GROMACS .gro file of C-alpha atoms in nm:
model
  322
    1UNK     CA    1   1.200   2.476  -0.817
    2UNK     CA    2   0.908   2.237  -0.722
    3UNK     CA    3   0.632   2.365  -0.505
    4UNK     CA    4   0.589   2.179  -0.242
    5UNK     CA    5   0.294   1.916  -0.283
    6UNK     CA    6   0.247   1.684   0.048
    7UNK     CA    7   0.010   1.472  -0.155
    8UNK     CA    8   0.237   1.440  -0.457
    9UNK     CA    9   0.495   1.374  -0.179
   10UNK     CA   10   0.327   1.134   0.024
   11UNK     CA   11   0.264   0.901  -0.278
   12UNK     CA   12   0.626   0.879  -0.392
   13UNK     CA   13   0.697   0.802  -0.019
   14UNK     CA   14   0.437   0.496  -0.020
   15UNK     CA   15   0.622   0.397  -0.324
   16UNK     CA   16   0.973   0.429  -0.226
   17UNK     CA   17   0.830   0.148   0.080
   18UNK     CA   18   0.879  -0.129  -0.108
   19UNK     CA   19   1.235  -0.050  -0.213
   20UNK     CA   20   1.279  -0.157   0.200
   21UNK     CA   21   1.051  -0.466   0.193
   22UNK     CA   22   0.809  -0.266   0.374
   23UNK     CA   23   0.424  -0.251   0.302
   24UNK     CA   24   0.332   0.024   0.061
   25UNK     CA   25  -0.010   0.034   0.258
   26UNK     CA   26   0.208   0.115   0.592
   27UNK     CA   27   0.076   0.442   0.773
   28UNK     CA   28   0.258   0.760   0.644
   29UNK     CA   29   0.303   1.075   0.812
   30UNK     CA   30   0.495   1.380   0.702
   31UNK     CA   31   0.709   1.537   1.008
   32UNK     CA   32   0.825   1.767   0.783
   33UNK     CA   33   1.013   1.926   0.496
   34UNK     CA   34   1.306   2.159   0.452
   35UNK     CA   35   1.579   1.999   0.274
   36UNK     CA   36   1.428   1.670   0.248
   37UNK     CA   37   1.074   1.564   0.305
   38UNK     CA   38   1.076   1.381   0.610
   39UNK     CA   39   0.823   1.092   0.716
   40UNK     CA   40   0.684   0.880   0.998
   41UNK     CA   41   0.664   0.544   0.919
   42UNK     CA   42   0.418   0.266   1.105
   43UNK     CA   43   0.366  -0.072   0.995
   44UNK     CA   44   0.349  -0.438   1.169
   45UNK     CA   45   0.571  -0.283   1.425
   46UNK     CA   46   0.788  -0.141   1.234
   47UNK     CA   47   0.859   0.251   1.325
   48UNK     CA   48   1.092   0.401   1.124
   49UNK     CA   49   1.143   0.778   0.944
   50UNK     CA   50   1.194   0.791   0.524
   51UNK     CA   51   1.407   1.077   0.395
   52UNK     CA   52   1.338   1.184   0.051
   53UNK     CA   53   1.624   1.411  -0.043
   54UNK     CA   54   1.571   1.753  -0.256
   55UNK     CA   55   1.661   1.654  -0.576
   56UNK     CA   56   2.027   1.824  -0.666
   57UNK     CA   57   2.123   1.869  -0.346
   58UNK     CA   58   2.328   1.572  -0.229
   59UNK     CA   59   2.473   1.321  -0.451
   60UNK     CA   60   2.419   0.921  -0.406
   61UNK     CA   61   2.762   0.904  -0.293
   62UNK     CA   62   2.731   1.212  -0.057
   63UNK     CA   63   2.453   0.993   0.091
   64UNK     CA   64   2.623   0.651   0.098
   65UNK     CA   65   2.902   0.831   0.289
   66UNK     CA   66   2.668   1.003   0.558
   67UNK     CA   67   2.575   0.622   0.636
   68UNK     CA   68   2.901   0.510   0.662
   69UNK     CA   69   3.037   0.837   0.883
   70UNK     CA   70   2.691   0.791   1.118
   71UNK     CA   71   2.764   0.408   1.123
   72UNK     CA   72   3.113   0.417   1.208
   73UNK     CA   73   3.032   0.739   1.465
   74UNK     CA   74   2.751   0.489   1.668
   75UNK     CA   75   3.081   0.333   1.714
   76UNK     CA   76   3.233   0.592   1.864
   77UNK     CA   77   2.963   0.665   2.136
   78UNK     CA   78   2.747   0.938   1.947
   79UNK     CA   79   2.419   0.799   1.953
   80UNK     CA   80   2.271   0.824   1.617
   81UNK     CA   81   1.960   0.712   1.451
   82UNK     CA   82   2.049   0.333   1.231
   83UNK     CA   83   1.967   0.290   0.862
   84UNK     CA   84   1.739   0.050   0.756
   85UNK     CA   85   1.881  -0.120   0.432
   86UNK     CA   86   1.698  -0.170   0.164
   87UNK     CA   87   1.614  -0.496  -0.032
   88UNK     CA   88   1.921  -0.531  -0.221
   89UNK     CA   89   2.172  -0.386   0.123
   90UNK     CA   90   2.165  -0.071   0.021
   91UNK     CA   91   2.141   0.231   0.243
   92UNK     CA   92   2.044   0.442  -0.029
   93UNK     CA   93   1.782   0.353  -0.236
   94UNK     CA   94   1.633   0.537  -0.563
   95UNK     CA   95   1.280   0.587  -0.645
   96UNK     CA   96   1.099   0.779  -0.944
   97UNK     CA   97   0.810   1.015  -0.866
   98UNK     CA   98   0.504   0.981  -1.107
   99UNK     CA   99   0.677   1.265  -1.306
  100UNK     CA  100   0.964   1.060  -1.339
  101UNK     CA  101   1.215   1.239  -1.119
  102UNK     CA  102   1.472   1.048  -0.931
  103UNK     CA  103   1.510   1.053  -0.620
  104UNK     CA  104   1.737   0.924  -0.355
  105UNK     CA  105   1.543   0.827   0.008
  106UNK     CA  106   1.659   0.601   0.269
  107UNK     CA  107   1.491   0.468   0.573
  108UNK     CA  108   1.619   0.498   0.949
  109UNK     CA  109   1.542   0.383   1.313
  110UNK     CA  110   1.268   0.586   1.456
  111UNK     CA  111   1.403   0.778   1.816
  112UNK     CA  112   1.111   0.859   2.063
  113UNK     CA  113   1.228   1.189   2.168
  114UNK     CA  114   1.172   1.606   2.141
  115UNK     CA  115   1.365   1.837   2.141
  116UNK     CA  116   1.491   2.038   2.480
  117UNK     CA  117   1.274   2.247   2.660
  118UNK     CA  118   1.408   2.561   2.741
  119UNK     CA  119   1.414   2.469   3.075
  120UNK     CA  120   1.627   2.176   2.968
  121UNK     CA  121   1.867   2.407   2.713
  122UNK     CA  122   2.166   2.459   2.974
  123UNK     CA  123   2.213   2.084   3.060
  124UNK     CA  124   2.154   2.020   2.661
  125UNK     CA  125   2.446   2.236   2.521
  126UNK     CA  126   2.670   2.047   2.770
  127UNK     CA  127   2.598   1.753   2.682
  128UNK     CA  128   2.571   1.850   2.315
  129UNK     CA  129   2.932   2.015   2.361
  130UNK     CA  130   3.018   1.694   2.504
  131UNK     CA  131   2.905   1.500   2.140
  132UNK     CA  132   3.007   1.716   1.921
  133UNK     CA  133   3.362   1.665   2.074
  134UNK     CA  134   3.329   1.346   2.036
  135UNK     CA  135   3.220   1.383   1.622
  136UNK     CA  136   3.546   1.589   1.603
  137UNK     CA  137   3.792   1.353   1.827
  138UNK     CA  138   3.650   1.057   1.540
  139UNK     CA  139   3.685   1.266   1.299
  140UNK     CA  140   4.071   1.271   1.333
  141UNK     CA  141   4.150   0.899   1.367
  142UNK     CA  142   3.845   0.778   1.150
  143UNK     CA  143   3.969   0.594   0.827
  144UNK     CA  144   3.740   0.708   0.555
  145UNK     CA  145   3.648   0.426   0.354
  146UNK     CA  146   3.752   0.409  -0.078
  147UNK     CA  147   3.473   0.712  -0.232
  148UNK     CA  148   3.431   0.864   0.071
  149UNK     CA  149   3.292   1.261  -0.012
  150UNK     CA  150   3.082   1.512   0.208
  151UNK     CA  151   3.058   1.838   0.126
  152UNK     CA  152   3.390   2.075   0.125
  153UNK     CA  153   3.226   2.400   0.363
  154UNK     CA  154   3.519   2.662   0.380
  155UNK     CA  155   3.484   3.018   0.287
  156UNK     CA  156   3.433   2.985  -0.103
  157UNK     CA  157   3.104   2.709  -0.064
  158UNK     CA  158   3.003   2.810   0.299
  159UNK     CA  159   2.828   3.122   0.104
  160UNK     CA  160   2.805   3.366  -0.189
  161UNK     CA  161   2.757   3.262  -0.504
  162UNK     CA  162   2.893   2.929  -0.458
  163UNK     CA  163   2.705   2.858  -0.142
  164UNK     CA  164   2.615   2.543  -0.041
  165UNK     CA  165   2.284   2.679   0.056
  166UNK     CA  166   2.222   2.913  -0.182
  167UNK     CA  167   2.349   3.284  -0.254
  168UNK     CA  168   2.253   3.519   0.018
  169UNK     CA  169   2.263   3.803  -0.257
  170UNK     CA  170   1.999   3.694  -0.462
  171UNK     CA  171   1.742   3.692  -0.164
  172UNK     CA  172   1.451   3.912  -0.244
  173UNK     CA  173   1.287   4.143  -0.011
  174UNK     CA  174   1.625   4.309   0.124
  175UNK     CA  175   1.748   4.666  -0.010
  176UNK     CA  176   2.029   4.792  -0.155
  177UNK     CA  177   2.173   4.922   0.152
  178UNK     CA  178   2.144   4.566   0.347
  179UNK     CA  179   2.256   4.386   0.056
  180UNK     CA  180   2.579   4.640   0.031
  181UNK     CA  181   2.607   4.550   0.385
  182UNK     CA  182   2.583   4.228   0.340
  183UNK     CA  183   2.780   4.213   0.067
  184UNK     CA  184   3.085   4.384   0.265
  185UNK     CA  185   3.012   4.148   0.540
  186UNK     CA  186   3.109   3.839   0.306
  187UNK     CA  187   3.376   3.962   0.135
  188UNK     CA  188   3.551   4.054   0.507
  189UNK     CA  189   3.484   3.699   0.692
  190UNK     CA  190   3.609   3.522   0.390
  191UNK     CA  191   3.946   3.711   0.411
  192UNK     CA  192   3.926   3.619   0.815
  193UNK     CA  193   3.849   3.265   0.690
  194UNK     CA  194   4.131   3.304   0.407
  195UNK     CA  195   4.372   3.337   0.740
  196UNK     CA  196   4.213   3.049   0.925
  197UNK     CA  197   4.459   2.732   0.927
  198UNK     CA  198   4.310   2.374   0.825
  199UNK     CA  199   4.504   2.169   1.068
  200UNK     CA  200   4.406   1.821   1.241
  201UNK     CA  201   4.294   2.026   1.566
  202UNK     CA  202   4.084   2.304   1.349
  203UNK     CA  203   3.936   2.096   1.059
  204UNK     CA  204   3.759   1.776   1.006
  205UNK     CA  205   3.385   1.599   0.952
  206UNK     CA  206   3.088   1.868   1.170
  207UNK     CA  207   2.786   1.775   1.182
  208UNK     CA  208   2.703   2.137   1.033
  209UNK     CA  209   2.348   2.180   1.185
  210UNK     CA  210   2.351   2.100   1.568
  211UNK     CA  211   2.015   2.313   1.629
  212UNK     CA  212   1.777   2.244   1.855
  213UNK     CA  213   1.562   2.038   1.659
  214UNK     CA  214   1.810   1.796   1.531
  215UNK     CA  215   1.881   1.717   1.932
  216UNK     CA  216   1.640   1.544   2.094
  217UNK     CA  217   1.588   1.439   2.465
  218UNK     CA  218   1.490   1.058   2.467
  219UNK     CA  219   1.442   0.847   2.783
  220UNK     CA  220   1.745   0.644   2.672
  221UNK     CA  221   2.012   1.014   2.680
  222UNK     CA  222   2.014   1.290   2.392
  223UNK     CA  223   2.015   1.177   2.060
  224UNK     CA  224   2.210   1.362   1.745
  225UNK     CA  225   2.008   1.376   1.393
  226UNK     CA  226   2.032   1.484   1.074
  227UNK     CA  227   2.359   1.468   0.943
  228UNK     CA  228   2.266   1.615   0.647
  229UNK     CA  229   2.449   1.910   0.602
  230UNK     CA  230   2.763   1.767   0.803
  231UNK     CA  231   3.110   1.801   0.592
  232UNK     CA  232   3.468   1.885   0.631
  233UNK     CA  233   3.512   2.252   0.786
  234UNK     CA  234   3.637   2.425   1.090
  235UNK     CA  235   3.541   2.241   1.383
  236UNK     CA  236   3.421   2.557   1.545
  237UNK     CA  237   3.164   2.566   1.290
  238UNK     CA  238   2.974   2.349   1.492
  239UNK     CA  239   2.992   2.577   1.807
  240UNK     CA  240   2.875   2.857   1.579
  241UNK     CA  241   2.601   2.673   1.425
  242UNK     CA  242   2.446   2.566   1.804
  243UNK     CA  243   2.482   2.932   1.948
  244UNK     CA  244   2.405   3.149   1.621
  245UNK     CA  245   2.013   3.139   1.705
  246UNK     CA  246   2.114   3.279   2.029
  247UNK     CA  247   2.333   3.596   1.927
  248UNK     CA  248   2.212   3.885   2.159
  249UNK     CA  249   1.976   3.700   2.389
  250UNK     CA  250   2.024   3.646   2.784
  251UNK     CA  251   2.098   3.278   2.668
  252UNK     CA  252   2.417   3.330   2.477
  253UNK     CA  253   2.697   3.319   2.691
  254UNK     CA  254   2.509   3.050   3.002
  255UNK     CA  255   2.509   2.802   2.672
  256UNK     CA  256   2.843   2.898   2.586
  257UNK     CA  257   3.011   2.817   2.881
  258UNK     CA  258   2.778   2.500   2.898
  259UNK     CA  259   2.889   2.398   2.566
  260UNK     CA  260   3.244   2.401   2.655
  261UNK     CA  261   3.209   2.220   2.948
  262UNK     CA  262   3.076   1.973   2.794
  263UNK     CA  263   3.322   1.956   2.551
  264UNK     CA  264   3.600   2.029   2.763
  265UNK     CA  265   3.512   1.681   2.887
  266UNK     CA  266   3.653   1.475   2.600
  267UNK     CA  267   3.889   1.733   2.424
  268UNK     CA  268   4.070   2.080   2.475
  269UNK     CA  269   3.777   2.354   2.314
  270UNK     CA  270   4.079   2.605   2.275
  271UNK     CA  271   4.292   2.449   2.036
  272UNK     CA  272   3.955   2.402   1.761
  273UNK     CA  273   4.011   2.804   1.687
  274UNK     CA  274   3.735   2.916   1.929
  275UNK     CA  275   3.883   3.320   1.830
  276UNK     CA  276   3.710   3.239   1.512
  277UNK     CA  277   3.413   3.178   1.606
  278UNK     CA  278   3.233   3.515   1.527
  279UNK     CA  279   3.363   3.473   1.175
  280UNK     CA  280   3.229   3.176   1.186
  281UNK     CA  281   2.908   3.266   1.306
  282UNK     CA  282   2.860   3.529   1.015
  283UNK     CA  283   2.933   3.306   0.747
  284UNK     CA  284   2.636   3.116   0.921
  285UNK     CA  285   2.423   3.416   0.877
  286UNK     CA  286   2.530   3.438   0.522
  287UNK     CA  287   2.453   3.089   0.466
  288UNK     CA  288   2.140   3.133   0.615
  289UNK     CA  289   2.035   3.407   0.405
  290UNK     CA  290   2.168   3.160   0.085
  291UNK     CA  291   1.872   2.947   0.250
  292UNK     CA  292   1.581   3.169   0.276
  293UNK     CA  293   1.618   3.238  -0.095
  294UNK     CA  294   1.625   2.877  -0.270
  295UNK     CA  295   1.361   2.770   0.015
  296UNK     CA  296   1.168   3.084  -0.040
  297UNK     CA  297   0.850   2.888  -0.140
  298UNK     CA  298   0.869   2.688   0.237
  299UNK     CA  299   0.628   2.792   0.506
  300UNK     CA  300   0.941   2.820   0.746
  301UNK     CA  301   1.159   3.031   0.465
  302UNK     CA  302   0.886   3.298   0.461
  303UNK     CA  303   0.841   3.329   0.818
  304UNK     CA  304   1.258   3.352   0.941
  305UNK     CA  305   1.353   3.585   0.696
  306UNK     CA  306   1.280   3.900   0.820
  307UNK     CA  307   1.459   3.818   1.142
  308UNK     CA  308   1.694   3.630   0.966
  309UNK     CA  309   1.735   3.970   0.743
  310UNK     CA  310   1.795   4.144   1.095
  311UNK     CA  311   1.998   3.980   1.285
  312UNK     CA  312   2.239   3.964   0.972
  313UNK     CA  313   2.258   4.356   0.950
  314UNK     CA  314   2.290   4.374   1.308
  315UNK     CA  315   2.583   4.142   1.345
  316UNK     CA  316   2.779   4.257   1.027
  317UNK     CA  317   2.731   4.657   1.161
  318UNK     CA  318   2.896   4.524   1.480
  319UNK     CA  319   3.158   4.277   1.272
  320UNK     CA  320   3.261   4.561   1.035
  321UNK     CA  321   3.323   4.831   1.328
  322UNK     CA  322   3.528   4.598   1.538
   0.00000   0.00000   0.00000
């Protein structure tokens, strides 16, 4: 694994630039970097944000596919940041590092927006209820075009050794115990996964990681990024994936029932499975654990695991006694 270098980073973004037809002397800022390092780009009036992808995580057709979906989903009324194409069309362009790594990056529309305050959080989840529905409702009647391929995220990839993220059980700085527990955690919501059905109202295209940050309040409405980790799983993934950072706060069940109405809006919430979704929201944990060990080198890694570690142990003592 590569240690993070912003310098070494930077560079390769200036020289990706011209891939786009864009001025390697443009202004680069990093916003920041978790699975991709993510830029600010400023140049003749051009504002735009370059993604370079972690190496080995997502393929080039993975990529070319998440352009399509968020293309196609613009479409459909979720409001979505635009690719740029590069010189040659392209979405997706590859550049070499000075190393000679390749490395996929594309460029998209810049959104002037922030995330929600938390004064703004209740009216947020409904309306981010509200697009999510919509990502599922397209999901069903979308025509995927020839090589479509996102990620497959049931309960053999979500985690364990095969997770998408990472494998929660080779996370240092947990015990024995915890990793017993958490161990006995995994093996019990992939048998309540095992049971879950894959039908056209349970399973489609999520967006995988509707957090706060990937939501931001602009003055033209809320705005849905990062599609990233978005593949075909339980739709009440989603719904886990927005409330999980909430588990045993005050906040949980006011952005709950916010959610749904918001949902509830475009499509029936209780046909996606929503009796799943504290499965659901364990194999999030898991997954989440998966992430704090191959990201264990990241700034934000070192400071969420502990409570990442905690709120993992206190869900699966609860999970495992119910």
């Amino acid at each position: 694994m590569r240690v993070f270098n912003e310098a070494f980073y930077t560079s390769a973004a200036r020289s990706a630039l011209a891939a786009f037809g864009v001025d390697p002397g443009a202004h680069v800022t990093l916003i920041k970097h978790r699975e991709n390092a993510v830029f600010k780009v400023e140049n003749a009036g051009l504002k735009a944000v370059l993604r370079m992808h972690r190496p080995g995580y997502r393929t080039i057709a993975q990529l070319q596919s998440e352009a399509a979906w968020t293309s196609d989903l613009r479409g459909a009324s979720v409001p979505t940041p635009a690719h740029i194409p590069g010189t040659d069309g392209e979405a997706i362009q590859i550049v070499k590092t000075a190393d000679g790594i390749a490395i996929y990056v594309d460029l998209l529309e810049w959104v002037d927006g922030a995330p929600a305050s938390d004064e703004q959080l209740v009216p947020t989840f409904a309306e981010v209820g509200r697009l999510t529905a919509l990502i599922h409702e397209h999901s069903k009647i979308w025509q995927r075009p020839a090589g479509f391929d996102r990620p497959l995220l049931d309960q053999n990839s979500l985690f364990g050794k095969n997770g998408v993220w990472g494998d929660f059980a080779q996370l240092a700085g947990t015990s024995a115990q915890q990793q017993q527990l958490f161990a006995r955690l995994a093996d019990a919501v992939r048998a309540d996964l095992s049971g879950f059905a894959k039908t056209r109202e349970t399973w489609g295209l999520i967006h995988g990681d509707l957090m706060p940050e990937n939501i931001l309040k602009s003055p033209s409405g809320t705005i849905v990024i990062d599609f990233d980790d978005g593949g075909e799983s339980w739709f009440v993934g989603d719904l886990a994936t927005s409330l999980g950072m909430y588990l045993g706060t005050d906040m949980f069940d006011p952005l709950m029932a916010a959610w749904l109405e918001g949902y509830a809006s475009v499509a029936d919430p209780e046909v996606i499975g929503l009796e799943r979704l504290p499965t659901l929201i364990g194999a999030r944990l898991l997954q989440g654990l998966g992430w704090m060990h191959t990201r264990r080198d990241s700034e934000v890694a070192r400071q969420m695991t502990p409570f990442v570690i905690g709120a993992t142990v206190d869900f699966a003592e609860n999970y495992l006694s119910g």
